Structure formats: C-alpha cells, structure tokens
Amino acid sequence: MDELKDPIRFKPLGPDVFGRTHPQELLAAIAEDGEPLLDLVNQHVVSIQAFRSKTLLQLFRLAAKYESNPDRYCRHNTPLTGKILINAFYEPSTRTRLSFDSAWHRLGGDSINITDRSTTGIAKGESLEDVAHMFNNYGDCVVLRDGNPHAVYAMSSTLRIPIINAGNGIDEHPTQAMADLYTIFKWRPSLAKPSVPASDRIRIGIIGLPSRMRTVRSLLRILAKFPEAVEEVVVIHAADLDSSTSVFDPDQLEELVTAGLNVRVSTDLHREIPELDVIYINAISWVGDTYEVHGKGFRLTRDMPYKPEAIVLHPLARGPELCTSLDDTAHNWYFSQARGAVFLRMALLTCMVNRAERVMDVV
Ligand code: CP
C-alpha cells in the first residue's frame, strides 16, 4: 500500500474557523453579567423555550471564554471533579453523546454511559420514573436521548438531579440550537450586541421541515428570542410533500411570528441561495426507533452561487444533501459548529451543576 511507504501526516487544522479569533471577538461583543446564568443552577433543560435571551448570551460568552483559551479551561479548570454524568442514549449519536462526555471530562468529572435501554430494567417493564429514582443515587446530571418525546418529562418528574434533553423524537434538541446560534454569533459577533446594525442582520435559509425535525424546531425557537438579529428566515422544503405532512405544526408559525420573527416559506432553493447569509440544512428526523429522510431533491455543492461570506451549517450526521466538496471552502462552518458544541456544553454543565457562588466565580 502506497501510504505505508510514505509517512502519513496529520492534516493541518483547516480554515480559521477553528482558531481563537472568532470566540475572542464574540467574548468582546458581550458585556459580562453573571446574574442571568444563575437561572441555570440545578435546572432541567427540556425545551429552548424556557431560556431568557440574556441567559443565552451569557452562556455564549462563557463558551467563548472556554474556546478562546482551551488549554487553560480544559486542563486546569475542573469544577466537576468528583461528579458523575449519566449519559443515557437510546438512539444513535456521534456528536451529542461524545461532546457531552468530552465536556464533562474536560471539567474534571467522570461519566456512566448507557447506549441500549434493553440493558436496563426498562426491558423488564421498569418505569422511567423508577429508573429516574435510581439515577438520583448514581450521578449528578443526566443527559437523555430517547425517541419517545414524553420520556424526558416522565423522568424529570422524579429526578432530583438536572436532566438535559439531548433529542426527544421530533420534538426538541435544545443544546443543538444553542450550539447553532453560538456558531452564528461567532461568525458575526455584532449580532450579539444590544443594538444590531440593519446591515448586519441575517437572512437565514433553513432547509428542512419544522414540524418533523427537532433541530429545526429548536433552532427556530432560539432565533425567535433574537428577532432583532434576523432580517428574514426562509424555510425551504420540498414541493412534493405528501398530504399527511405539513411544514409547520398547528400554532408553530404563529408562535414564531408573535415573537417578532419574519418567516417566509419557499420551495426554490436555487432562487434563494444568492440572497442567504446563513444556510442551515438538515434532512433527517427521528421518529420512534427509526428515521425519515426529507427533501431528497436538495443538495448543497461548492459550485452554487453563495454570497462570498455565506456560511453553511448542518447539525450532522451528513447525508447526500451536503456534498463533501464544500468541506474545504470558507462556507464550511458545520465542523466548527460541531467543535463549538463542546465548549457550549462545558459552559452549560458548569452553570447547571455548580453551586451558584461557583458560577459567579467562573464568568
Ligand atoms: N447533531 C446531532 O444531534 O448529532 P448526533 O445525532 O450525532 O448526536
């Protein structure tokens, strides 16, 4: 094999999206205020709805602080020493489970991972409420991914430790939305300022189905908390939806519009692309124990007429909708999005599991 003859070299880190410049600029754009982070102490994270915009901003600020100086904060800042994370994932996951685990370990903690519910008492008929009673004794925080949208609510009813919803069927994925908006704010820090110049406001195209995709549902909800940063959201979906599939759930669009978000629907990706600052694409939704693929006609490739500064985001896992030819272009912010999720989750876990006075120490 040729590669055995030649030394195999590490690929250098790619575009500057992996560097410290962007988090440093975001850090500078958000004035420090520790008080809103106290909202998070010992709280469950089930829906993005519960978060105040000022809490999210301070969370992004703390994540940017960690990302600006990972050597310092990932080796010498260990507030979770002696604490145990219970990572319960009953659906496949690369990013969410491993980034929560990585974040927890970087903060000095230990973790227990469950990747198959059939290895627990659930397989013998044990209720989720009773499993949660046991989790109270075994750990300090639970991260749960379960295709059953009600599971996180059932467990939270008997938990005395915080639980984080890491994706509950087609309902929500709140920490993914936080990572998404953190990425957008790093790309354009002026969006996080109290007054956003009109010229900096973004037009974001979301290729996906808000009624079926938890990432899209949570992303729209978090954008609705910052309507002043958004010129327009264009939801782009396939023209040939079957009669049983709607773009929005009842009341979903009204909730966004009432919050001040300017939302338009389109089926013409090629016509929209030249006008978009941020292009977010997702193709799958988890339903029960399997997944659906939507928008099979949509595919982003490098030769499309993007604005020069436009960025592409994808919650991943990648399917044919996101061509690898985009990977080495400046439009690729999806790898940065996945990387930033570690620092975002470090910030969240620090605030949720620490005592209030220690939260004030780390900001
Ligand atoms: N973004 C996301 O939820 O990815 P995983 O399914 O790999 O966790």
mmCIF file of C-alpha atoms and ligand atoms in Angstrom:
data_model
loop_
_atom_site.group_PDB
_atom_site.id
_atom_site.type_symbol
_atom_site.label_atom_id
_atom_site.label_comp_id
_atom_site.label_asym_id
_atom_site.label_seq_id
_atom_site.Cartn_x
_atom_site.Cartn_y
_atom_site.Cartn_z
ATOM 1 C CA MET A 1 0.000 0.000 0.000
ATOM 2 C CA ASP A 2 1.397 3.394 -1.031
ATOM 3 C CA GLU A 3 0.620 5.096 2.283
ATOM 4 C CA LEU A 4 2.867 2.585 4.083
ATOM 5 C CA LYS A 5 5.846 3.760 2.018
ATOM 6 C CA ASP A 6 5.329 7.457 2.781
ATOM 7 C CA PRO A 7 4.906 8.974 6.218
ATOM 8 C CA ILE A 8 1.243 9.696 6.959
ATOM 9 C CA ARG A 9 0.939 13.273 8.053
ATOM 10 C CA PHE A 10 -1.694 14.931 10.187
ATOM 11 C CA LYS A 11 -3.906 17.251 8.212
ATOM 12 C CA PRO A 12 -3.361 20.795 9.466
ATOM 13 C CA LEU A 13 -6.367 22.450 11.099
ATOM 14 C CA GLY A 14 -8.500 23.923 8.365
ATOM 15 C CA PRO A 15 -9.837 27.425 7.860
ATOM 16 C CA ASP A 16 -9.558 29.898 10.703
ATOM 17 C CA VAL A 17 -12.997 28.866 11.968
ATOM 18 C CA PHE A 18 -11.148 26.503 14.319
ATOM 19 C CA GLY A 19 -8.941 29.211 15.777
ATOM 20 C CA ARG A 20 -9.330 31.571 18.719
ATOM 21 C CA THR A 21 -10.097 34.748 16.782
ATOM 22 C CA HIS A 22 -13.840 34.219 16.403
ATOM 23 C CA PRO A 23 -14.521 33.248 20.030
ATOM 24 C CA GLN A 24 -12.355 36.152 21.196
ATOM 25 C CA GLU A 25 -14.400 38.579 19.091
ATOM 26 C CA LEU A 26 -17.656 37.173 20.456
ATOM 27 C CA LEU A 27 -16.298 37.421 24.004
ATOM 28 C CA ALA A 28 -15.551 41.095 23.397
ATOM 29 C CA ALA A 29 -19.027 41.735 21.965
ATOM 30 C CA ILE A 30 -20.969 40.543 25.035
ATOM 31 C CA ALA A 31 -20.696 42.548 28.254
ATOM 32 C CA GLU A 32 -20.133 40.333 31.278
ATOM 33 C CA ASP A 33 -23.119 39.804 33.572
ATOM 34 C CA GLY A 34 -23.119 36.682 35.721
ATOM 35 C CA GLU A 35 -26.625 37.104 37.128
ATOM 36 C CA PRO A 36 -28.615 35.558 34.215
ATOM 37 C CA LEU A 37 -26.534 32.361 34.482
ATOM 38 C CA LEU A 38 -27.986 31.741 37.926
ATOM 39 C CA ASP A 39 -31.190 30.737 36.059
ATOM 40 C CA LEU A 40 -29.382 27.524 35.143
ATOM 41 C CA VAL A 41 -28.310 26.301 38.566
ATOM 42 C CA ASN A 42 -29.932 22.905 39.248
ATOM 43 C CA GLN A 43 -32.460 23.359 36.410
ATOM 44 C CA HIS A 44 -33.622 20.794 33.860
ATOM 45 C CA VAL A 45 -33.037 21.620 30.168
ATOM 46 C CA VAL A 46 -36.015 20.247 28.256
ATOM 47 C CA SER A 47 -37.017 22.964 25.787
ATOM 48 C CA ILE A 48 -35.254 26.041 24.477
ATOM 49 C CA GLN A 49 -38.467 27.913 25.296
ATOM 50 C CA ALA A 50 -37.532 28.243 28.961
ATOM 51 C CA PHE A 51 -34.397 30.296 28.316
ATOM 52 C CA ARG A 52 -34.139 34.065 28.531
ATOM 53 C CA SER A 53 -32.161 35.701 25.729
ATOM 54 C CA LYS A 54 -29.851 37.328 28.277
ATOM 55 C CA THR A 55 -29.095 33.900 29.795
ATOM 56 C CA LEU A 56 -28.264 32.507 26.361
ATOM 57 C CA LEU A 57 -25.963 35.449 25.639
ATOM 58 C CA GLN A 58 -24.044 34.914 28.869
ATOM 59 C CA LEU A 59 -23.847 31.196 28.127
ATOM 60 C CA PHE A 60 -22.344 32.013 24.716
ATOM 61 C CA ARG A 61 -19.939 34.405 26.417
ATOM 62 C CA LEU A 62 -18.773 31.691 28.813
ATOM 63 C CA ALA A 63 -18.470 29.173 25.948
ATOM 64 C CA ALA A 64 -16.404 31.734 24.000
ATOM 65 C CA LYS A 65 -14.200 32.230 27.051
ATOM 66 C CA TYR A 66 -13.558 28.487 27.187
ATOM 67 C CA GLU A 67 -12.993 28.243 23.424
ATOM 68 C CA SER A 68 -10.653 31.259 23.415
ATOM 69 C CA ASN A 69 -8.353 29.574 25.873
ATOM 70 C CA PRO A 70 -8.954 25.811 25.803
ATOM 71 C CA ASP A 71 -5.532 24.984 27.279
ATOM 72 C CA ARG A 72 -6.374 26.873 30.419
ATOM 73 C CA TYR A 73 -10.007 25.877 30.793
ATOM 74 C CA CYS A 74 -9.795 22.258 29.671
ATOM 75 C CA ARG A 75 -6.853 21.264 31.854
ATOM 76 C CA HIS A 76 -6.796 23.472 34.918
ATOM 77 C CA ASN A 77 -10.475 24.306 35.415
ATOM 78 C CA THR A 78 -12.022 21.211 36.959
ATOM 79 C CA PRO A 79 -15.191 22.267 38.798
ATOM 80 C CA LEU A 80 -16.854 18.895 38.220
ATOM 81 C CA THR A 81 -14.168 16.808 39.938
ATOM 82 C CA GLY A 82 -15.898 14.015 41.852
ATOM 83 C CA LYS A 83 -19.174 14.434 39.944
ATOM 84 C CA ILE A 84 -20.717 11.811 37.658
ATOM 85 C CA LEU A 85 -22.636 12.320 34.420
ATOM 86 C CA ILE A 86 -25.219 9.693 33.409
ATOM 87 C CA ASN A 87 -25.253 9.722 29.604
ATOM 88 C CA ALA A 88 -28.341 7.714 28.518
ATOM 89 C CA PHE A 89 -28.649 7.499 24.727
ATOM 90 C CA TYR A 90 -31.290 5.173 23.318
ATOM 91 C CA GLU A 91 -30.781 6.411 19.747
ATOM 92 C CA PRO A 92 -27.569 6.558 17.689
ATOM 93 C CA SER A 93 -25.396 9.623 18.274
ATOM 94 C CA THR A 94 -21.867 10.663 17.388
ATOM 95 C CA ARG A 95 -21.787 14.325 18.338
ATOM 96 C CA THR A 96 -24.184 14.857 21.192
ATOM 97 C CA ARG A 97 -23.220 11.905 23.399
ATOM 98 C CA LEU A 98 -19.494 12.241 22.821
ATOM 99 C CA SER A 99 -19.413 16.026 23.126
ATOM 100 C CA PHE A 100 -21.339 15.928 26.425
ATOM 101 C CA ASP A 101 -18.948 13.234 27.633
ATOM 102 C CA SER A 102 -15.950 15.225 26.412
ATOM 103 C CA ALA A 103 -17.250 18.431 28.018
ATOM 104 C CA TRP A 104 -17.871 16.697 31.349
ATOM 105 C CA HIS A 105 -14.408 15.070 31.372
ATOM 106 C CA ARG A 106 -12.714 18.342 30.385
ATOM 107 C CA LEU A 107 -14.327 19.850 33.501
ATOM 108 C CA GLY A 108 -12.851 17.094 35.663
ATOM 109 C CA GLY A 109 -15.866 14.779 36.042
ATOM 110 C CA ASP A 110 -16.478 11.066 35.426
ATOM 111 C CA SER A 111 -19.299 9.512 33.431
ATOM 112 C CA ILE A 112 -21.521 6.457 33.060
ATOM 113 C CA ASN A 113 -22.773 5.726 29.528
ATOM 114 C CA ILE A 114 -25.859 3.683 28.643
ATOM 115 C CA THR A 115 -26.331 3.145 24.930
ATOM 116 C CA ASP A 116 -29.038 0.497 24.921
ATOM 117 C CA ARG A 117 -32.175 0.627 27.014
ATOM 118 C CA SER A 118 -32.514 -3.171 26.773
ATOM 119 C CA THR A 119 -29.544 -3.455 29.144
ATOM 120 C CA THR A 120 -31.530 -1.653 31.866
ATOM 121 C CA GLY A 121 -34.629 -2.600 33.860
ATOM 122 C CA ILE A 122 -36.753 -0.870 31.195
ATOM 123 C CA ALA A 123 -36.525 -4.195 29.331
ATOM 124 C CA LYS A 124 -38.228 -5.836 32.348
ATOM 125 C CA GLY A 125 -41.014 -3.290 32.439
ATOM 126 C CA GLU A 126 -39.445 -0.833 34.889
ATOM 127 C CA SER A 127 -40.997 2.611 34.580
ATOM 128 C CA LEU A 128 -38.983 5.638 33.507
ATOM 129 C CA GLU A 129 -39.989 7.316 36.766
ATOM 130 C CA ASP A 130 -38.425 4.446 38.752
ATOM 131 C CA VAL A 131 -35.262 4.499 36.638
ATOM 132 C CA ALA A 132 -35.027 8.210 37.415
ATOM 133 C CA HIS A 133 -35.361 7.450 41.158
ATOM 134 C CA MET A 134 -32.264 5.247 40.792
ATOM 135 C CA PHE A 135 -30.359 7.839 38.725
ATOM 136 C CA ASN A 136 -30.735 10.216 41.688
ATOM 137 C CA ASN A 137 -28.388 7.907 43.612
ATOM 138 C CA TYR A 138 -25.854 7.259 40.890
ATOM 139 C CA GLY A 139 -24.978 10.614 39.349
ATOM 140 C CA ASP A 140 -25.162 14.395 39.412
ATOM 141 C CA CYS A 141 -26.692 15.094 35.991
ATOM 142 C CA VAL A 142 -28.495 13.067 33.292
ATOM 143 C CA VAL A 143 -28.280 13.596 29.535
ATOM 144 C CA LEU A 144 -31.079 11.718 27.771
ATOM 145 C CA ARG A 145 -31.736 10.964 24.128
ATOM 146 C CA ASP A 146 -34.911 8.973 23.649
ATOM 147 C CA GLY A 147 -37.130 8.657 20.569
ATOM 148 C CA ASN A 148 -40.127 8.798 22.889
ATOM 149 C CA PRO A 149 -40.894 12.530 23.200
ATOM 150 C CA HIS A 150 -42.514 12.007 26.617
ATOM 151 C CA ALA A 151 -39.606 10.162 28.262
ATOM 152 C CA VAL A 152 -37.722 13.286 29.351
ATOM 153 C CA TYR A 153 -40.881 14.645 31.008
ATOM 154 C CA ALA A 154 -41.578 11.314 32.770
ATOM 155 C CA MET A 155 -38.037 11.150 34.139
ATOM 156 C CA SER A 156 -37.916 14.786 35.200
ATOM 157 C CA SER A 157 -40.982 14.176 37.403
ATOM 158 C CA THR A 158 -38.958 12.026 39.824
ATOM 159 C CA LEU A 159 -35.411 13.311 39.271
ATOM 160 C CA ARG A 160 -33.733 15.408 41.944
ATOM 161 C CA ILE A 161 -30.693 15.975 39.705
ATOM 162 C CA PRO A 162 -30.824 18.005 36.457
ATOM 163 C CA ILE A 163 -31.718 16.315 33.174
ATOM 164 C CA ILE A 164 -30.792 17.620 29.715
ATOM 165 C CA ASN A 165 -32.915 16.732 26.711
ATOM 166 C CA ALA A 166 -30.443 15.574 24.047
ATOM 167 C CA GLY A 167 -33.200 14.979 21.485
ATOM 168 C CA ASN A 168 -36.687 13.645 22.174
ATOM 169 C CA GLY A 169 -38.095 12.269 18.937
ATOM 170 C CA ILE A 170 -39.305 15.016 16.619
ATOM 171 C CA ASP A 171 -39.845 17.446 19.482
ATOM 172 C CA GLU A 172 -36.711 19.366 20.556
ATOM 173 C CA HIS A 173 -32.913 19.343 20.751
ATOM 174 C CA PRO A 174 -32.261 22.477 22.789
ATOM 175 C CA THR A 175 -28.486 22.239 23.210
ATOM 176 C CA GLN A 176 -28.073 21.730 19.448
ATOM 177 C CA ALA A 177 -29.907 25.024 18.902
ATOM 178 C CA MET A 178 -27.606 26.694 21.435
ATOM 179 C CA ALA A 179 -24.579 25.359 19.551
ATOM 180 C CA ASP A 180 -26.088 26.556 16.259
ATOM 181 C CA LEU A 181 -26.671 30.110 17.448
ATOM 182 C CA TYR A 182 -23.301 30.186 19.228
ATOM 183 C CA THR A 183 -21.721 29.401 15.841
ATOM 184 C CA ILE A 184 -23.694 32.126 14.059
ATOM 185 C CA PHE A 185 -22.737 34.689 16.715
ATOM 186 C CA LYS A 186 -19.052 33.698 16.471
ATOM 187 C CA TRP A 187 -19.225 34.210 12.719
ATOM 188 C CA ARG A 188 -20.851 37.645 13.121
ATOM 189 C CA PRO A 189 -20.373 38.900 16.718
ATOM 190 C CA SER A 190 -22.286 42.140 16.051
ATOM 191 C CA LEU A 191 -25.482 40.023 16.155
ATOM 192 C CA ALA A 192 -24.928 39.541 19.885
ATOM 193 C CA LYS A 193 -24.746 43.268 20.616
ATOM 194 C CA PRO A 194 -27.667 45.084 22.248
ATOM 195 C CA SER A 195 -28.312 47.023 19.036
ATOM 196 C CA VAL A 196 -27.719 45.190 15.749
ATOM 197 C CA PRO A 197 -26.922 47.415 12.734
ATOM 198 C CA ALA A 198 -29.518 46.833 9.976
ATOM 199 C CA SER A 199 -26.731 45.980 7.530
ATOM 200 C CA ASP A 200 -25.546 43.122 9.771
ATOM 201 C CA ARG A 201 -28.923 41.418 10.219
ATOM 202 C CA ILE A 202 -29.016 37.998 8.603
ATOM 203 C CA ARG A 203 -31.237 36.234 6.134
ATOM 204 C CA ILE A 204 -31.136 32.581 7.133
ATOM 205 C CA GLY A 205 -32.376 29.789 4.917
ATOM 206 C CA ILE A 206 -33.440 26.668 6.779
ATOM 207 C CA ILE A 207 -33.743 23.640 4.519
ATOM 208 C CA GLY A 208 -35.899 21.249 6.492
ATOM 209 C CA LEU A 209 -39.301 20.594 7.991
ATOM 210 C CA PRO A 210 -40.098 22.465 11.228
ATOM 211 C CA SER A 211 -42.949 20.081 12.050
ATOM 212 C CA ARG A 212 -40.795 16.924 11.805
ATOM 213 C CA MET A 213 -37.248 17.926 12.767
ATOM 214 C CA ARG A 214 -36.280 18.604 16.358
ATOM 215 C CA THR A 215 -33.146 20.513 15.355
ATOM 216 C CA VAL A 216 -35.162 22.849 13.126
ATOM 217 C CA ARG A 217 -37.927 23.279 15.721
ATOM 218 C CA SER A 218 -35.406 24.263 18.415
ATOM 219 C CA LEU A 219 -33.390 26.460 16.045
ATOM 220 C CA LEU A 220 -36.480 28.449 15.055
ATOM 221 C CA ARG A 221 -37.392 28.862 18.707
ATOM 222 C CA ILE A 222 -33.952 30.155 19.664
ATOM 223 C CA LEU A 223 -33.908 32.550 16.673
ATOM 224 C CA ALA A 224 -37.273 33.873 17.858
ATOM 225 C CA LYS A 225 -35.531 35.029 21.033
ATOM 226 C CA PHE A 226 -33.263 37.302 18.936
ATOM 227 C CA PRO A 227 -35.613 38.710 16.277
ATOM 228 C CA GLU A 228 -33.527 41.904 16.036
ATOM 229 C CA ALA A 229 -30.634 39.818 14.635
ATOM 230 C CA VAL A 230 -32.715 38.305 11.829
ATOM 231 C CA GLU A 231 -33.860 40.070 8.689
ATOM 232 C CA GLU A 232 -35.754 37.022 7.484
ATOM 233 C CA VAL A 233 -35.994 33.264 7.971
ATOM 234 C CA VAL A 234 -36.727 31.379 4.751
ATOM 235 C CA VAL A 235 -37.949 27.834 5.411
ATOM 236 C CA ILE A 236 -37.161 25.805 2.291
ATOM 237 C CA HIS A 237 -38.924 22.481 1.808
ATOM 238 C CA ALA A 238 -39.664 20.029 -0.995
ATOM 239 C CA ALA A 239 -42.541 20.974 -3.285
ATOM 240 C CA ASP A 240 -43.909 17.437 -3.254
ATOM 241 C CA LEU A 241 -44.791 16.946 0.432
ATOM 242 C CA ASP A 242 -47.291 14.149 0.900
ATOM 243 C CA SER A 243 -50.755 15.133 2.063
ATOM 244 C CA SER A 244 -50.141 13.928 5.651
ATOM 245 C CA THR A 245 -47.056 16.150 6.150
ATOM 246 C CA SER A 246 -47.366 19.826 6.998
ATOM 247 C CA VAL A 247 -44.468 22.287 7.052
ATOM 248 C CA PHE A 248 -45.447 23.660 10.465
ATOM 249 C CA ASP A 249 -47.376 22.171 13.361
ATOM 250 C CA PRO A 250 -50.556 23.982 14.384
ATOM 251 C CA ASP A 251 -49.578 27.199 16.222
ATOM 252 C CA GLN A 252 -45.842 26.742 15.451
ATOM 253 C CA LEU A 253 -45.632 29.506 12.848
ATOM 254 C CA GLU A 254 -47.865 31.806 14.898
ATOM 255 C CA GLU A 255 -45.567 31.362 17.926
ATOM 256 C CA LEU A 256 -42.556 32.475 15.857
ATOM 257 C CA VAL A 257 -44.295 35.410 14.210
ATOM 258 C CA THR A 258 -45.720 36.595 17.530
ATOM 259 C CA ALA A 259 -42.160 36.608 18.910
ATOM 260 C CA GLY A 260 -41.188 39.008 16.097
ATOM 261 C CA LEU A 261 -39.540 36.612 13.634
ATOM 262 C CA ASN A 262 -40.062 37.358 9.948
ATOM 263 C CA VAL A 263 -40.699 33.914 8.379
ATOM 264 C CA ARG A 264 -41.257 33.053 4.706
ATOM 265 C CA VAL A 265 -41.677 29.654 3.063
ATOM 266 C CA SER A 266 -40.101 28.630 -0.262
ATOM 267 C CA THR A 267 -39.602 25.524 -2.366
ATOM 268 C CA ASP A 268 -36.961 27.036 -4.667
ATOM 269 C CA LEU A 269 -33.512 26.528 -3.128
ATOM 270 C CA HIS A 270 -31.617 27.772 -6.203
ATOM 271 C CA ARG A 271 -33.525 31.044 -6.300
ATOM 272 C CA GLU A 272 -32.959 31.664 -2.570
ATOM 273 C CA ILE A 273 -29.244 30.793 -2.252
ATOM 274 C CA PRO A 274 -27.732 34.041 -3.652
ATOM 275 C CA GLU A 275 -29.618 36.064 -1.007
ATOM 276 C CA LEU A 276 -28.788 33.935 2.051
ATOM 277 C CA ASP A 277 -26.180 34.791 4.707
ATOM 278 C CA VAL A 278 -26.619 31.548 6.637
ATOM 279 C CA ILE A 279 -27.768 28.280 5.085
ATOM 280 C CA TYR A 280 -28.847 25.598 7.552
ATOM 281 C CA ILE A 281 -29.629 22.201 6.111
ATOM 282 C CA ASN A 282 -30.977 19.059 7.720
ATOM 283 C CA ALA A 283 -32.551 16.073 6.002
ATOM 284 C CA ILE A 284 -33.492 13.540 8.666
ATOM 285 C CA SER A 285 -35.944 13.306 11.507
ATOM 286 C CA TRP A 286 -36.071 10.653 14.203
ATOM 287 C CA VAL A 287 -39.434 9.060 14.672
ATOM 288 C CA GLY A 288 -39.662 6.298 17.271
ATOM 289 C CA ASP A 289 -36.774 3.896 16.684
ATOM 290 C CA THR A 290 -36.046 4.846 13.089
ATOM 291 C CA TYR A 291 -35.576 7.880 10.884
ATOM 292 C CA GLU A 292 -37.218 9.579 7.910
ATOM 293 C CA VAL A 293 -35.364 11.364 5.103
ATOM 294 C CA HIS A 294 -36.909 14.547 3.718
ATOM 295 C CA GLY A 295 -36.106 16.888 0.825
ATOM 296 C CA LYS A 296 -34.283 14.306 -1.284
ATOM 297 C CA GLY A 297 -34.032 16.762 -4.194
ATOM 298 C CA PHE A 298 -31.897 19.217 -2.201
ATOM 299 C CA ARG A 299 -28.094 19.019 -2.297
ATOM 300 C CA LEU A 300 -25.572 21.731 -1.430
ATOM 301 C CA THR A 301 -22.392 21.641 -3.505
ATOM 302 C CA ARG A 302 -19.429 24.026 -3.721
ATOM 303 C CA ASP A 303 -20.324 25.422 -7.144
ATOM 304 C CA MET A 304 -23.608 27.063 -6.100
ATOM 305 C CA PRO A 305 -23.993 30.876 -6.205
ATOM 306 C CA TYR A 306 -23.446 31.583 -2.483
ATOM 307 C CA LYS A 307 -22.701 35.052 -1.172
ATOM 308 C CA PRO A 308 -18.908 35.149 -0.680
ATOM 309 C CA GLU A 309 -19.240 35.402 3.105
ATOM 310 C CA ALA A 310 -22.194 32.990 3.453
ATOM 311 C CA ILE A 311 -21.836 30.085 5.863
ATOM 312 C CA VAL A 312 -23.330 26.613 5.728
ATOM 313 C CA LEU A 313 -24.461 24.857 8.905
ATOM 314 C CA HIS A 314 -25.653 21.281 9.371
ATOM 315 C CA PRO A 315 -26.351 19.507 12.667
ATOM 316 C CA LEU A 316 -24.920 16.336 11.065
ATOM 317 C CA ALA A 317 -24.885 13.323 10.522
ATOM 318 C CA ARG A 318 -24.182 14.146 6.877
ATOM 319 C CA GLY A 319 -26.218 12.625 4.102
ATOM 320 C CA PRO A 320 -26.160 13.224 0.340
ATOM 321 C CA GLU A 321 -27.697 16.681 0.894
ATOM 322 C CA LEU A 322 -24.282 18.068 1.944
ATOM 323 C CA CYS A 323 -21.575 17.415 -0.643
ATOM 324 C CA THR A 324 -18.051 16.839 0.707
ATOM 325 C CA SER A 325 -16.844 19.271 -1.971
ATOM 326 C CA LEU A 326 -17.919 22.045 0.442
ATOM 327 C CA ASP A 327 -15.622 20.830 3.204
ATOM 328 C CA ASP A 328 -12.540 22.777 2.149
ATOM 329 C CA THR A 329 -14.351 26.003 1.330
ATOM 330 C CA ALA A 330 -14.835 29.054 3.548
ATOM 331 C CA HIS A 331 -18.577 28.258 3.593
ATOM 332 C CA ASN A 332 -17.950 25.216 5.785
ATOM 333 C CA TRP A 333 -18.887 26.210 9.302
ATOM 334 C CA TYR A 334 -20.532 22.865 10.092
ATOM 335 C CA PHE A 335 -17.341 21.365 11.500
ATOM 336 C CA SER A 336 -16.832 24.460 13.622
ATOM 337 C CA GLN A 337 -20.477 24.106 14.723
ATOM 338 C CA ALA A 338 -19.747 20.563 15.992
ATOM 339 C CA ARG A 339 -16.489 21.640 17.657
ATOM 340 C CA GLY A 340 -18.078 24.654 19.370
ATOM 341 C CA ALA A 341 -20.750 22.398 20.879
ATOM 342 C CA VAL A 342 -18.128 21.012 23.273
ATOM 343 C CA PHE A 343 -17.391 24.480 24.701
ATOM 344 C CA LEU A 344 -21.076 25.404 24.727
ATOM 345 C CA ARG A 345 -21.872 22.216 26.660
ATOM 346 C CA MET A 346 -18.955 22.863 29.041
ATOM 347 C CA ALA A 347 -20.462 26.275 29.790
ATOM 348 C CA LEU A 348 -23.934 24.839 30.295
ATOM 349 C CA LEU A 349 -22.779 21.993 32.546
ATOM 350 C CA THR A 350 -20.608 24.348 34.606
ATOM 351 C CA CYS A 351 -23.642 26.509 35.339
ATOM 352 C CA MET A 352 -26.189 23.724 35.866
ATOM 353 C CA VAL A 353 -24.215 21.502 38.185
ATOM 354 C CA ASN A 354 -22.106 24.002 40.099
ATOM 355 C CA ARG A 355 -23.319 25.854 43.123
ATOM 356 C CA ALA A 356 -24.467 29.409 42.430
ATOM 357 C CA GLU A 357 -21.435 31.063 44.045
ATOM 358 C CA ARG A 358 -19.085 28.967 41.889
ATOM 359 C CA VAL A 359 -20.958 30.015 38.732
ATOM 360 C CA MET A 360 -20.234 33.618 39.638
ATOM 361 C CA ASP A 361 -16.545 32.677 40.047
ATOM 362 C CA VAL A 362 -16.162 31.272 36.514
ATOM 363 C CA VAL A 363 -17.778 34.032 34.437
HETATM 364 N N1 CP B 1 -26.315 16.920 15.976
HETATM 365 C C1 CP B 1 -26.602 15.706 16.486
HETATM 366 O O1 CP B 1 -27.572 15.557 17.250
HETATM 367 O O2 CP B 1 -25.763 14.707 16.122
HETATM 368 P P1 CP B 1 -25.755 13.253 16.737
HETATM 369 O O3 CP B 1 -27.031 12.566 16.293
HETATM 370 O O4 CP B 1 -24.528 12.589 16.210
HETATM 371 O O5 CP B 1 -25.736 13.383 18.228
#
